[in-house]
């Protein structure tokens, strides 16, 4: 819990990401709505961080293909509601400026200033919903107030060659940001003091003094420009305001045994290979992303499902899973699964083999089918005896997408009465 419980903090979650580099997974949904880890959506991680940190006044700003996200939040996060300081409310793009969608991250907040002013918070947390991360946001709020900051930016050190894709802060030894530049060339990026090889990268998560945020957004809206925190707001604030860098790796999470702490976790899943590998990391005995810390749970929709079931025990026809995550409602009816992540209600029929795959809800893997290094989106049916990820030409003939990394993606299918039929 925050050390400053008397401070009122309002969270605005930026959940309008298009996720173009995650196509075809984002063909029918926004990036924050993409399933992850069997039973979660990407947005569940930022919302869990906020609620676990004691921040329960939450507005979720949507824009791009938002219906899947809206349905999920309504189903999964209803329990947050219950009072003036406890809500998780979806806010569709209001188009407050006429026929204009949000023009940038700062403009998204500007067009919802009425929500900020009505709530009367001491501080506003502006957090993204595009990444997989675990973080005690209360510790960042404490840092913000203890330093008398007008804005605090969550930062992490990265190699200088990554600078062209990131916002880079130049901070002094006290952590105060003196300059901020968006996506500089590696040779032009300001280095961390005493470290010639690394730079301080913004994670796109911020804490603002409420009055200061309102003032800088009003000023930004009156000028031409990007209307973006990284491109316009932070570069201007760094030269005239008290802006501090919060070291993400100083963050600590409680562990359920009550002894010691868990380090924070952050992962960019903005490309198919990055998304796939982040899921595959969950297979290990002690993955970096700990989903089993009951003191810092990652919450999501609670489906009323039976347990996963593994049936048949004959040579070549054995329901078996190794080094895998299997969600509720799955049936391995004599099928073999290894090094994979399965969502809810997946059926793997007899003699089918699924290796190094991410399989989403309600998929059916037919008898004798073989899948390798594939992502199977929701409701997809793989025909008996068919292959995915084995023969690139065959995958192309079936209309599947093959990423340059060699990962095959089977597109989402409509949910039909047939897709709900399950083995008993």
Short mmCIF file of C-alpha atoms in Angstrom, two decimals:
data_model
loop_
_atom_site.label_atom_id
_atom_site.label_comp_id
_atom_site.label_asym_id
_atom_site.label_seq_id
_atom_site.Cartn_x
_atom_site.Cartn_y
_atom_site.Cartn_z
CA UNK A 1 0.00 0.00 0.00
CA UNK A 2 1.18 3.57 -0.58
CA UNK A 3 2.94 5.32 2.29
CA UNK A 4 0.71 8.35 1.64
CA UNK A 5 -2.81 6.91 2.04
CA UNK A 6 -4.23 10.39 2.62
CA UNK A 7 -3.29 11.40 -0.93
CA UNK A 8 -5.99 10.91 -3.55
CA UNK A 9 -4.60 9.36 -6.72
CA UNK A 10 -6.60 9.03 -9.93
CA UNK A 11 -5.37 6.61 -12.60
CA UNK A 12 -5.92 7.11 -16.32
CA UNK A 13 -4.97 4.05 -18.33
CA UNK A 14 -4.11 4.59 -21.99
CA UNK A 15 -5.70 1.56 -23.67
CA UNK A 16 -6.16 2.68 -27.26
CA UNK A 17 -3.10 0.97 -28.74
CA UNK A 18 -3.49 -0.31 -32.31
CA UNK A 19 -0.75 -2.92 -32.09
CA UNK A 20 0.00 -2.91 -35.81
CA UNK A 21 3.13 -5.04 -35.34
CA UNK A 22 1.00 -7.74 -33.68
CA UNK A 23 -1.15 -8.36 -36.75
CA UNK A 24 -3.11 -10.56 -37.28
CA UNK A 25 -3.75 -10.84 -33.51
CA UNK A 26 -4.97 -7.22 -33.54
CA UNK A 27 -7.15 -7.56 -36.64
CA UNK A 28 -10.31 -7.59 -34.51
CA UNK A 29 -9.07 -6.22 -31.18
CA UNK A 30 -6.83 -3.54 -29.70
CA UNK A 31 -3.42 -4.46 -28.36
CA UNK A 32 -4.44 -4.28 -24.66
CA UNK A 33 -7.17 -6.86 -25.39
CA UNK A 34 -4.79 -9.48 -26.81
CA UNK A 35 -4.84 -12.66 -24.68
CA UNK A 36 -1.66 -13.59 -22.81
CA UNK A 37 -0.48 -16.41 -20.58
CA UNK A 38 -3.51 -18.63 -21.09
CA UNK A 39 -6.09 -16.80 -18.99
CA UNK A 40 -5.20 -13.09 -19.09
CA UNK A 41 -5.40 -10.08 -21.39
CA UNK A 42 -2.51 -7.63 -21.65
CA UNK A 43 -4.54 -4.93 -19.89
CA UNK A 44 -4.96 -7.16 -16.82
CA UNK A 45 -1.36 -6.47 -15.80
CA UNK A 46 -1.60 -2.69 -15.45
CA UNK A 47 -5.01 -2.95 -13.78
CA UNK A 48 -3.71 -5.56 -11.33
CA UNK A 49 -0.72 -3.34 -10.53
CA UNK A 50 -2.98 -0.40 -9.78
CA UNK A 51 -5.44 -2.33 -7.62
CA UNK A 52 -2.69 -4.21 -5.75
CA UNK A 53 -1.07 -0.80 -5.08
CA UNK A 54 -4.26 0.54 -3.53
CA UNK A 55 -5.15 2.77 -6.50
CA UNK A 56 -8.75 1.92 -7.32
CA UNK A 57 -10.07 5.09 -8.97
CA UNK A 58 -9.39 4.12 -12.59
CA UNK A 59 -10.52 5.46 -15.95
CA UNK A 60 -9.63 3.32 -18.98
CA UNK A 61 -9.34 5.38 -22.17
CA UNK A 62 -10.11 3.39 -25.30
CA UNK A 63 -10.18 4.15 -29.00
CA UNK A 64 -9.11 1.50 -31.51
CA UNK A 65 -11.35 -1.60 -32.01
CA UNK A 66 -12.43 -1.42 -28.40
CA UNK A 67 -15.37 -3.84 -28.17
CA UNK A 68 -13.31 -6.88 -27.15
CA UNK A 69 -11.54 -4.80 -24.51
CA UNK A 70 -14.77 -3.28 -23.20
CA UNK A 71 -16.39 -6.72 -22.89
CA UNK A 72 -13.39 -8.07 -21.02
CA UNK A 73 -13.14 -5.18 -18.56
CA UNK A 74 -16.86 -5.35 -17.81
CA UNK A 75 -16.64 -9.08 -17.18
CA UNK A 76 -13.34 -9.13 -15.29
CA UNK A 77 -13.08 -5.87 -13.38
CA UNK A 78 -16.61 -5.23 -12.12
CA UNK A 79 -15.47 -5.96 -8.54
CA UNK A 80 -13.45 -2.71 -8.39
CA UNK A 81 -16.64 -0.64 -8.48
CA UNK A 82 -18.40 0.32 -5.30
CA UNK A 83 -17.82 3.93 -4.37
CA UNK A 84 -16.47 7.34 -5.18
CA UNK A 85 -12.87 6.16 -4.85
CA UNK A 86 -13.30 2.67 -6.28
CA UNK A 87 -14.18 2.18 -9.94
CA UNK A 88 -12.73 0.86 -13.19
CA UNK A 89 -14.66 2.77 -15.83
CA UNK A 90 -14.28 2.46 -19.59
CA UNK A 91 -14.14 5.85 -21.33
CA UNK A 92 -14.55 5.61 -25.13
CA UNK A 93 -13.01 8.38 -27.21
CA UNK A 94 -15.29 11.38 -26.65
CA UNK A 95 -14.18 13.45 -29.68
CA UNK A 96 -14.39 16.57 -27.54
CA UNK A 97 -12.70 18.62 -30.28
CA UNK A 98 -15.12 17.71 -33.06
CA UNK A 99 -14.26 15.16 -35.72
CA UNK A 100 -10.90 14.36 -34.16
CA UNK A 101 -9.72 11.16 -32.55
CA UNK A 102 -6.98 11.38 -29.95
CA UNK A 103 -4.01 13.08 -31.62
CA UNK A 104 -1.45 11.72 -29.16
CA UNK A 105 -1.08 10.42 -25.61
CA UNK A 106 -1.25 13.90 -24.09
CA UNK A 107 -4.29 14.78 -26.17
CA UNK A 108 -6.06 11.67 -24.86
CA UNK A 109 -5.69 13.03 -21.33
CA UNK A 110 -6.51 16.60 -22.41
CA UNK A 111 -9.81 15.50 -23.95
CA UNK A 112 -10.74 13.96 -20.59
CA UNK A 113 -9.70 16.83 -18.31
CA UNK A 114 -13.28 17.04 -17.07
CA UNK A 115 -12.85 13.65 -15.40
CA UNK A 116 -9.67 14.79 -13.65
CA UNK A 117 -11.16 18.04 -12.42
CA UNK A 118 -14.36 16.37 -11.22
CA UNK A 119 -12.47 13.78 -9.16
CA UNK A 120 -10.22 16.25 -7.33
CA UNK A 121 -7.11 14.09 -7.04
CA UNK A 122 -3.81 15.19 -5.53
CA UNK A 123 -1.97 13.27 -8.23
CA UNK A 124 -2.79 11.63 -11.54
CA UNK A 125 -1.18 8.36 -12.61
CA UNK A 126 -1.00 8.03 -16.40
CA UNK A 127 -0.11 4.44 -17.26
CA UNK A 128 -0.02 2.42 -20.46
CA UNK A 129 -1.81 -0.87 -21.13
CA UNK A 130 0.46 -2.12 -23.91
CA UNK A 131 3.10 -4.01 -21.90
CA UNK A 132 3.36 -6.98 -19.58
CA UNK A 133 4.66 -5.72 -16.26
CA UNK A 134 4.47 -6.16 -12.50
CA UNK A 135 5.13 -3.07 -10.41
CA UNK A 136 4.17 -1.60 -7.04
CA UNK A 137 2.90 1.75 -8.27
CA UNK A 138 2.44 2.91 -4.69
CA UNK A 139 6.22 3.08 -4.31
CA UNK A 140 6.43 5.37 -7.34
CA UNK A 141 3.69 7.57 -5.84
CA UNK A 142 5.67 7.74 -2.58
CA UNK A 143 8.81 8.73 -4.53
CA UNK A 144 6.84 11.45 -6.33
CA UNK A 145 5.60 13.12 -3.14
CA UNK A 146 8.83 12.66 -1.18
CA UNK A 147 10.79 14.49 -3.90
CA UNK A 148 8.26 17.29 -4.28
CA UNK A 149 8.02 16.36 -7.95
CA UNK A 150 5.61 17.95 -10.38
CA UNK A 151 6.02 14.97 -12.68
CA UNK A 152 7.68 11.59 -12.19
CA UNK A 153 8.64 9.30 -15.07
CA UNK A 154 9.19 5.56 -14.61
CA UNK A 155 12.56 4.81 -16.23
CA UNK A 156 14.91 1.92 -16.79
CA UNK A 157 18.47 1.71 -18.15
CA UNK A 158 18.85 0.21 -21.62
CA UNK A 159 21.67 -0.13 -24.14
CA UNK A 160 22.32 3.07 -26.09
CA UNK A 161 21.61 1.36 -29.42
CA UNK A 162 17.94 0.98 -28.36
CA UNK A 163 17.51 4.77 -28.05
CA UNK A 164 15.96 5.32 -31.54
CA UNK A 165 12.83 3.49 -30.42
CA UNK A 166 12.42 5.11 -27.00
CA UNK A 167 12.02 8.34 -25.08
CA UNK A 168 15.33 9.11 -23.35
CA UNK A 169 15.75 11.14 -20.16
CA UNK A 170 18.88 13.01 -19.13
CA UNK A 171 18.92 12.94 -15.33
CA UNK A 172 21.43 14.25 -12.80
CA UNK A 173 22.79 12.21 -9.90
CA UNK A 174 19.76 13.16 -7.78
CA UNK A 175 17.38 11.72 -10.38
CA UNK A 176 16.05 15.06 -11.59
CA UNK A 177 15.41 15.08 -15.33
CA UNK A 178 17.13 18.03 -17.01
CA UNK A 179 16.31 17.13 -20.62
CA UNK A 180 14.08 14.68 -22.46
CA UNK A 181 14.38 13.65 -26.10
CA UNK A 182 12.15 11.28 -28.06
CA UNK A 183 13.81 8.57 -30.17
CA UNK A 184 17.28 10.09 -30.61
CA UNK A 185 20.07 8.54 -32.64
CA UNK A 186 22.35 6.37 -30.44
CA UNK A 187 25.27 8.78 -30.75
CA UNK A 188 23.07 11.73 -29.73
CA UNK A 189 21.28 10.07 -26.82
CA UNK A 190 22.31 11.40 -23.38
CA UNK A 191 24.08 8.75 -21.31
CA UNK A 192 23.51 7.73 -17.72
CA UNK A 193 26.12 9.58 -15.59
CA UNK A 194 29.22 7.42 -15.38
CA UNK A 195 27.94 4.88 -17.93
CA UNK A 196 28.94 5.44 -21.57
CA UNK A 197 27.03 2.42 -22.89
CA UNK A 198 23.55 2.91 -21.44
CA UNK A 199 20.75 5.47 -21.50
CA UNK A 200 17.76 6.10 -19.25
CA UNK A 201 14.60 5.10 -21.11
CA UNK A 202 11.08 6.20 -20.27
CA UNK A 203 8.59 3.38 -19.81
CA UNK A 204 5.63 5.60 -20.72
CA UNK A 205 4.25 5.57 -17.16
CA UNK A 206 3.91 8.84 -15.26
CA UNK A 207 2.75 10.45 -12.01
CA UNK A 208 1.71 14.12 -12.25
CA UNK A 209 0.73 16.76 -9.75
CA UNK A 210 -2.88 17.34 -10.78
CA UNK A 211 -2.77 21.13 -11.08
CA UNK A 212 0.49 21.03 -13.00
CA UNK A 213 -0.87 18.39 -15.39
CA UNK A 214 -3.95 20.49 -16.13
CA UNK A 215 -1.81 23.58 -16.77
CA UNK A 216 0.67 21.90 -19.11
CA UNK A 217 -2.09 20.15 -21.07
CA UNK A 218 -3.98 23.40 -21.57
CA UNK A 219 -0.79 25.06 -22.76
CA UNK A 220 0.07 22.16 -25.07
CA UNK A 221 -3.42 22.13 -26.60
CA UNK A 222 -3.07 25.81 -27.53
CA UNK A 223 0.01 25.13 -29.65
CA UNK A 224 0.58 23.13 -32.82
CA UNK A 225 2.55 19.96 -32.29
CA UNK A 226 2.44 16.26 -31.52
CA UNK A 227 0.32 16.55 -28.35
CA UNK A 228 2.27 13.61 -26.98
CA UNK A 229 3.93 13.17 -23.58
CA UNK A 230 7.23 12.00 -25.02
CA UNK A 231 7.41 14.44 -27.93
CA UNK A 232 6.06 17.64 -26.44
CA UNK A 233 5.02 17.57 -22.76
CA UNK A 234 8.11 16.08 -21.10
CA UNK A 235 10.74 17.94 -23.19
CA UNK A 236 9.07 21.23 -22.20
CA UNK A 237 8.59 20.29 -18.55
CA UNK A 238 12.19 19.10 -18.13
CA UNK A 239 13.50 22.62 -18.66
CA UNK A 240 11.06 24.44 -16.39
CA UNK A 241 9.48 22.01 -13.90
CA UNK A 242 10.52 19.56 -11.19
CA UNK A 243 10.55 16.33 -13.17
CA UNK A 244 12.14 13.21 -11.67
CA UNK A 245 13.10 9.78 -12.96
CA UNK A 246 11.86 6.85 -10.90
CA UNK A 247 14.16 3.83 -11.12
CA UNK A 248 11.87 0.94 -12.06
CA UNK A 249 14.39 -1.61 -10.84
CA UNK A 250 14.32 -0.14 -7.33
CA UNK A 251 10.71 -1.34 -7.11
CA UNK A 252 9.94 -4.32 -4.87
CA UNK A 253 6.88 -6.54 -4.64
CA UNK A 254 5.81 -8.50 -1.55
CA UNK A 255 5.93 -12.30 -1.73
CA UNK A 256 3.23 -14.56 -0.39
CA UNK A 257 5.44 -16.29 2.18
CA UNK A 258 6.04 -12.93 3.84
CA UNK A 259 9.84 -13.13 3.57
CA UNK A 260 11.88 -11.08 1.13
CA UNK A 261 10.65 -9.37 -2.01
CA UNK A 262 10.11 -10.06 -5.67
CA UNK A 263 11.80 -7.91 -8.29
CA UNK A 264 9.58 -6.03 -10.76
CA UNK A 265 9.02 -7.34 -14.28
CA UNK A 266 8.59 -5.51 -17.58
CA UNK A 267 8.34 -6.91 -21.10
CA UNK A 268 7.56 -5.32 -24.44
CA UNK A 269 5.26 -7.68 -26.36
CA UNK A 270 4.71 -5.40 -29.33
CA UNK A 271 5.88 -7.83 -32.02
CA UNK A 272 4.94 -11.42 -32.79
CA UNK A 273 8.36 -12.82 -31.75
CA UNK A 274 8.38 -10.78 -28.51
CA UNK A 275 4.82 -11.82 -27.68
CA UNK A 276 5.56 -15.47 -28.43
CA UNK A 277 8.77 -15.57 -26.39
CA UNK A 278 7.12 -13.84 -23.41
CA UNK A 279 4.54 -16.62 -23.38
CA UNK A 280 7.21 -19.29 -23.80
CA UNK A 281 9.15 -17.89 -20.82
CA UNK A 282 6.24 -18.88 -18.58
CA UNK A 283 7.06 -22.58 -19.12
CA UNK A 284 10.23 -22.53 -17.03
CA UNK A 285 10.42 -23.73 -13.44
CA UNK A 286 11.12 -20.22 -12.13
CA UNK A 287 10.11 -17.77 -14.88
CA UNK A 288 10.95 -14.09 -14.59
CA UNK A 289 7.23 -13.36 -14.60
CA UNK A 290 5.87 -15.00 -11.46
CA UNK A 291 2.14 -15.65 -11.86
CA UNK A 292 1.98 -17.56 -8.56
CA UNK A 293 2.69 -14.78 -6.07
CA UNK A 294 -0.53 -14.67 -4.06
CA UNK A 295 0.54 -11.40 -2.42
CA UNK A 296 0.58 -9.71 -5.84
CA UNK A 297 -2.05 -11.55 -7.88
CA UNK A 298 -2.64 -10.91 -11.55
CA UNK A 299 -6.42 -10.74 -11.78
CA UNK A 300 -8.66 -11.43 -14.76
CA UNK A 301 -12.10 -12.73 -15.67
CA UNK A 302 -13.26 -15.57 -13.44
CA UNK A 303 -14.83 -18.11 -15.80
CA UNK A 304 -17.11 -20.78 -14.38
CA UNK A 305 -15.25 -23.73 -15.82
CA UNK A 306 -14.43 -27.26 -14.82
CA UNK A 307 -10.79 -28.20 -14.21
CA UNK A 308 -8.56 -29.21 -17.10
CA UNK A 309 -8.88 -32.91 -17.93
CA UNK A 310 -6.32 -35.39 -19.31
CA UNK A 311 -7.79 -38.67 -20.55
CA UNK A 312 -6.63 -41.95 -22.17
CA UNK A 313 -3.42 -43.72 -21.24
CA UNK A 314 -2.27 -45.88 -24.13
CA UNK A 315 0.87 -45.81 -26.23
CA UNK A 316 0.40 -43.10 -28.85
CA UNK A 317 -2.93 -42.11 -27.30
CA UNK A 318 -2.12 -40.53 -23.97
CA UNK A 319 -3.48 -37.24 -22.65
CA UNK A 320 -0.24 -35.62 -21.51
CA UNK A 321 1.22 -32.13 -21.01
CA UNK A 322 4.85 -31.33 -20.18
CA UNK A 323 6.38 -27.93 -19.30
CA UNK A 324 3.14 -26.19 -20.19
CA UNK A 325 0.41 -23.93 -18.81
CA UNK A 326 -3.05 -25.45 -19.21
CA UNK A 327 -6.09 -23.30 -18.41
CA UNK A 328 -9.47 -24.35 -17.04
CA UNK A 329 -11.90 -26.28 -19.22
CA UNK A 330 -9.20 -27.82 -21.43
CA UNK A 331 -9.45 -31.47 -22.44
CA UNK A 332 -6.43 -33.41 -23.65
CA UNK A 333 -8.29 -36.41 -25.08
CA UNK A 334 -5.28 -38.55 -25.85
CA UNK A 335 -3.31 -35.61 -27.26
CA UNK A 336 0.24 -34.56 -26.39
CA UNK A 337 1.20 -31.00 -25.40
CA UNK A 338 4.74 -29.81 -24.64
CA UNK A 339 6.31 -26.38 -24.08
CA UNK A 340 3.01 -24.63 -24.75
CA UNK A 341 0.43 -22.27 -23.25
CA UNK A 342 -3.24 -23.20 -23.62
CA UNK A 343 -6.17 -20.86 -22.98
CA UNK A 344 -9.61 -21.83 -21.71
CA UNK A 345 -11.65 -24.70 -23.19
CA UNK A 346 -9.04 -25.96 -25.65
CA UNK A 347 -9.51 -29.52 -26.93
CA UNK A 348 -6.51 -31.55 -28.10
CA UNK A 349 -7.83 -34.73 -29.68
CA UNK A 350 -6.16 -38.13 -29.70
CA UNK A 351 -2.72 -38.52 -31.28
CA UNK A 352 -2.48 -34.77 -31.88
CA UNK A 353 0.84 -33.10 -31.00
CA UNK A 354 1.19 -29.48 -29.88
CA UNK A 355 4.75 -28.26 -29.26
CA UNK A 356 5.98 -24.71 -28.58
CA UNK A 357 2.58 -23.17 -29.23
CA UNK A 358 0.27 -20.52 -27.81
CA UNK A 359 -3.31 -21.74 -28.19
CA UNK A 360 -6.14 -19.38 -27.25
CA UNK A 361 -9.64 -20.03 -25.90
CA UNK A 362 -12.05 -22.51 -27.52
CA UNK A 363 -9.60 -23.82 -30.11
CA UNK A 364 -9.98 -27.45 -31.22
CA UNK A 365 -6.94 -29.41 -32.36
CA UNK A 366 -8.20 -32.33 -34.42
CA UNK A 367 -7.20 -35.98 -34.23
CA UNK A 368 -3.63 -36.58 -35.38
CA UNK A 369 -2.90 -32.90 -36.12
CA UNK A 370 0.63 -31.57 -35.57
CA UNK A 371 1.39 -28.00 -34.48
CA UNK A 372 4.84 -26.51 -33.90
CA UNK A 373 5.86 -22.92 -33.07
CA UNK A 374 2.40 -21.55 -33.76
CA UNK A 375 -0.07 -19.08 -32.27
CA UNK A 376 -3.65 -20.31 -32.64
CA UNK A 377 -6.20 -17.54 -32.06
CA UNK A 378 -9.60 -18.01 -30.40
CA UNK A 379 -12.22 -20.45 -31.74
CA UNK A 380 -9.93 -21.83 -34.45
CA UNK A 381 -10.40 -25.44 -35.56
CA UNK A 382 -7.43 -27.41 -36.84
CA UNK A 383 -8.66 -30.26 -39.02
CA UNK A 384 -7.81 -33.88 -38.18
CA UNK A 385 -4.43 -34.87 -39.58
CA UNK A 386 -3.55 -31.31 -40.56
CA UNK A 387 -0.30 -29.48 -39.76
CA UNK A 388 0.53 -25.95 -38.64
CA UNK A 389 4.07 -24.59 -38.52
CA UNK A 390 5.51 -27.67 -40.23
CA UNK A 391 5.19 -26.81 -43.94
CA UNK A 392 5.30 -23.05 -44.77
CA UNK A 393 3.70 -23.55 -48.19
CA UNK A 394 0.82 -25.51 -46.69
CA UNK A 395 0.30 -22.80 -44.05
CA UNK A 396 0.15 -20.16 -46.76
CA UNK A 397 -2.39 -22.16 -48.77
CA UNK A 398 -4.67 -22.26 -45.71
CA UNK A 399 -4.43 -18.48 -45.28
CA UNK A 400 -2.31 -18.57 -42.15
CA UNK A 401 0.23 -15.83 -41.46
CA UNK A 402 3.86 -16.84 -41.21
CA UNK A 403 6.01 -14.30 -39.38
CA UNK A 404 9.60 -13.80 -40.64
CA UNK A 405 10.73 -15.30 -37.33
CA UNK A 406 9.18 -18.62 -38.38
CA UNK A 407 6.11 -18.43 -36.13
CA UNK A 408 2.80 -19.32 -37.79
CA UNK A 409 -0.41 -17.54 -36.74
CA UNK A 410 -3.83 -19.15 -37.23
CA UNK A 411 -6.44 -16.35 -37.30
CA UNK A 412 -9.35 -15.92 -34.94
CA UNK A 413 -12.59 -17.58 -36.01
CA UNK A 414 -16.16 -16.50 -35.20
CA UNK A 415 -17.68 -18.03 -32.10
CA UNK A 416 -20.43 -20.44 -33.16
CA UNK A 417 -22.58 -23.01 -31.36
CA UNK A 418 -20.25 -25.66 -32.82
CA UNK A 419 -17.21 -24.00 -31.25
CA UNK A 420 -18.82 -24.50 -27.84
CA UNK A 421 -19.23 -28.28 -28.28
CA UNK A 422 -16.80 -30.12 -26.04
CA UNK A 423 -15.84 -33.70 -25.42
CA UNK A 424 -17.38 -35.22 -22.34
#
